[in-house]
Short mmCIF file of N, CA and C in Angstrom, two decimals:
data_model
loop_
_atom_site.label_atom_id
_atom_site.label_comp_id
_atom_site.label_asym_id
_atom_site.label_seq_id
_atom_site.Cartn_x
_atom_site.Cartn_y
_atom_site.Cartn_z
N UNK N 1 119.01 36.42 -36.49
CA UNK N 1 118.21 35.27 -36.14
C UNK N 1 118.84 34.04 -36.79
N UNK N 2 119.16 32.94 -35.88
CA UNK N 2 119.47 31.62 -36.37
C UNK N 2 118.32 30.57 -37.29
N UNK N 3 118.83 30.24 -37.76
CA UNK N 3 117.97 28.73 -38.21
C UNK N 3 118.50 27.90 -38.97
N UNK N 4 117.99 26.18 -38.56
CA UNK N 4 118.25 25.30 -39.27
C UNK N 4 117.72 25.05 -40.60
N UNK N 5 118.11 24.65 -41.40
CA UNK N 5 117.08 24.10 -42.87
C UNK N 5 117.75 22.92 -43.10
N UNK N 6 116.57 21.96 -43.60
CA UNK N 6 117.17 21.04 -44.66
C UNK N 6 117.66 21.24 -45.87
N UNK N 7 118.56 20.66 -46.45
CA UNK N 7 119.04 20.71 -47.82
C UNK N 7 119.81 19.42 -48.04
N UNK N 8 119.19 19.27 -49.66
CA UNK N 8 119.94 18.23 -50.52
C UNK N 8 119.23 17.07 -50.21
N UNK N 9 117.63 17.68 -50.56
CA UNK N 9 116.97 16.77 -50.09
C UNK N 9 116.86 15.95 -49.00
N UNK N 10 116.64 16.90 -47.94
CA UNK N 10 117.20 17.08 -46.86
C UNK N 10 117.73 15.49 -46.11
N UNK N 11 119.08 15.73 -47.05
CA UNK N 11 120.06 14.86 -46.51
C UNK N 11 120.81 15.64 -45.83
N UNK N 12 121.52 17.04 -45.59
CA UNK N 12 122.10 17.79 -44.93
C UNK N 12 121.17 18.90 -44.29
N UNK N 13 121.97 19.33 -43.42
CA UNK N 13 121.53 20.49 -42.65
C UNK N 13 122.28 21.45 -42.95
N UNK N 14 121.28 22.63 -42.86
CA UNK N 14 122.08 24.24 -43.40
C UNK N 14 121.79 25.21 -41.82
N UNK N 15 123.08 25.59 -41.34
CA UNK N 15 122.87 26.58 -40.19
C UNK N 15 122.95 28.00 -40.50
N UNK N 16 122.08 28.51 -40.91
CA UNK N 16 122.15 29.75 -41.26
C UNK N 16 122.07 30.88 -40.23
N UNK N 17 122.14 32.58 -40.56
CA UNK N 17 122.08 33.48 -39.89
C UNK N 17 121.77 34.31 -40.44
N UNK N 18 120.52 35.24 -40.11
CA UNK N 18 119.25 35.98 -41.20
C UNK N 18 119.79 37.43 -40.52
N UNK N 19 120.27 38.33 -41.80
CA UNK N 19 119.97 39.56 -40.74
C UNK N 19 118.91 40.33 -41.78
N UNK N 20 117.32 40.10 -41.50
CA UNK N 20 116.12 40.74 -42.22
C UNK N 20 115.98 41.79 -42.12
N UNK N 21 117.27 42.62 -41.40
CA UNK N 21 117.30 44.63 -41.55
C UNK N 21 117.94 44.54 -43.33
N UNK N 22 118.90 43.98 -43.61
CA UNK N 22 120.13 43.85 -44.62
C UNK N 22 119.34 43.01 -45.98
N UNK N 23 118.45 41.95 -45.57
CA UNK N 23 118.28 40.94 -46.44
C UNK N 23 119.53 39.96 -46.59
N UNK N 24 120.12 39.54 -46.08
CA UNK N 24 121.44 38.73 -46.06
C UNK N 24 121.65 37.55 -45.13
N UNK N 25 121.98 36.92 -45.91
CA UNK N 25 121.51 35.06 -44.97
C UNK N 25 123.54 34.66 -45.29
N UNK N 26 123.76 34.46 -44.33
CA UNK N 26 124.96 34.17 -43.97
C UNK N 26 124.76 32.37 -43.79
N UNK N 27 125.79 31.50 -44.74
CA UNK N 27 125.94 30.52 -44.01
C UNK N 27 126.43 30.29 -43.14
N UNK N 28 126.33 28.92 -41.75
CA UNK N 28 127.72 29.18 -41.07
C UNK N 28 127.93 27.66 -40.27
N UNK N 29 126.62 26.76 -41.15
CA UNK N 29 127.25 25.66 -41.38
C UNK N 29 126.73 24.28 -41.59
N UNK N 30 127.54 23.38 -42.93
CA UNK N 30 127.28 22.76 -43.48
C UNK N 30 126.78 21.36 -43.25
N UNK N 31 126.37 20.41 -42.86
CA UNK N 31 126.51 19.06 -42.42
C UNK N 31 125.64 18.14 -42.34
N UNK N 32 125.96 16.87 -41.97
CA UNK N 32 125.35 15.98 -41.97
C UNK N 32 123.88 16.11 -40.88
N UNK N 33 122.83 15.51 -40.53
CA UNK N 33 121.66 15.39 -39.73
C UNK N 33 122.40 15.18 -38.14
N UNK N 34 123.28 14.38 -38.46
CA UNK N 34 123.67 13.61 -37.22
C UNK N 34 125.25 14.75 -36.42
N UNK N 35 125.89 15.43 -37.58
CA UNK N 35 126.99 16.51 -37.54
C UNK N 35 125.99 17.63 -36.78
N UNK N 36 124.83 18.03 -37.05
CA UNK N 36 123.97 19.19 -36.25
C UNK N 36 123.61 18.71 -35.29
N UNK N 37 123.32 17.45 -34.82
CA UNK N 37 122.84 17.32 -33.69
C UNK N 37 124.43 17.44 -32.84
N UNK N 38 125.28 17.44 -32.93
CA UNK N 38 126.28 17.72 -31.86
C UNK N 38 126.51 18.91 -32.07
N UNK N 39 126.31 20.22 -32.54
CA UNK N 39 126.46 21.43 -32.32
C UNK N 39 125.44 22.73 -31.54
N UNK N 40 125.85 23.33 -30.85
CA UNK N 40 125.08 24.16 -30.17
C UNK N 40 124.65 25.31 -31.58
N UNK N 41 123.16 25.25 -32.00
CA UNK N 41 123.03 26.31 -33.41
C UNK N 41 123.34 27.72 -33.02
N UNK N 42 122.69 27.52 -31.50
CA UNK N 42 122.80 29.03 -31.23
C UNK N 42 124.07 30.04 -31.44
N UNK N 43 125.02 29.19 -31.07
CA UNK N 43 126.68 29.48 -30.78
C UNK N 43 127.47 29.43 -32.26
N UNK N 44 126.92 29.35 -33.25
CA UNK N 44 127.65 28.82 -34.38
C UNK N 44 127.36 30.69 -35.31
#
């Protein structure tokens, strides 16, 4: 499962990837508010 979070007070965005069988949160990517809005989350 994907998801966005804020971080750094949410001055950045965190694209994460949950696998809740494992407990293990994969980052997969770092950036600005305005850097996530041009990426597809799903695809990342």
């Amino acid at each position: 499962m994907r998801h966005g979070v804020g971080a750094g007070g949410n001055r950045a965005r965190l694209g994460v990837w949950v696998n809740y069988q494992f407990g293990v949160v994969y980052i997969r990517f770092v950036g600005s508010h305005r850097d996530y809005d041009g990426i597809d989350a799903q695809t990342i």
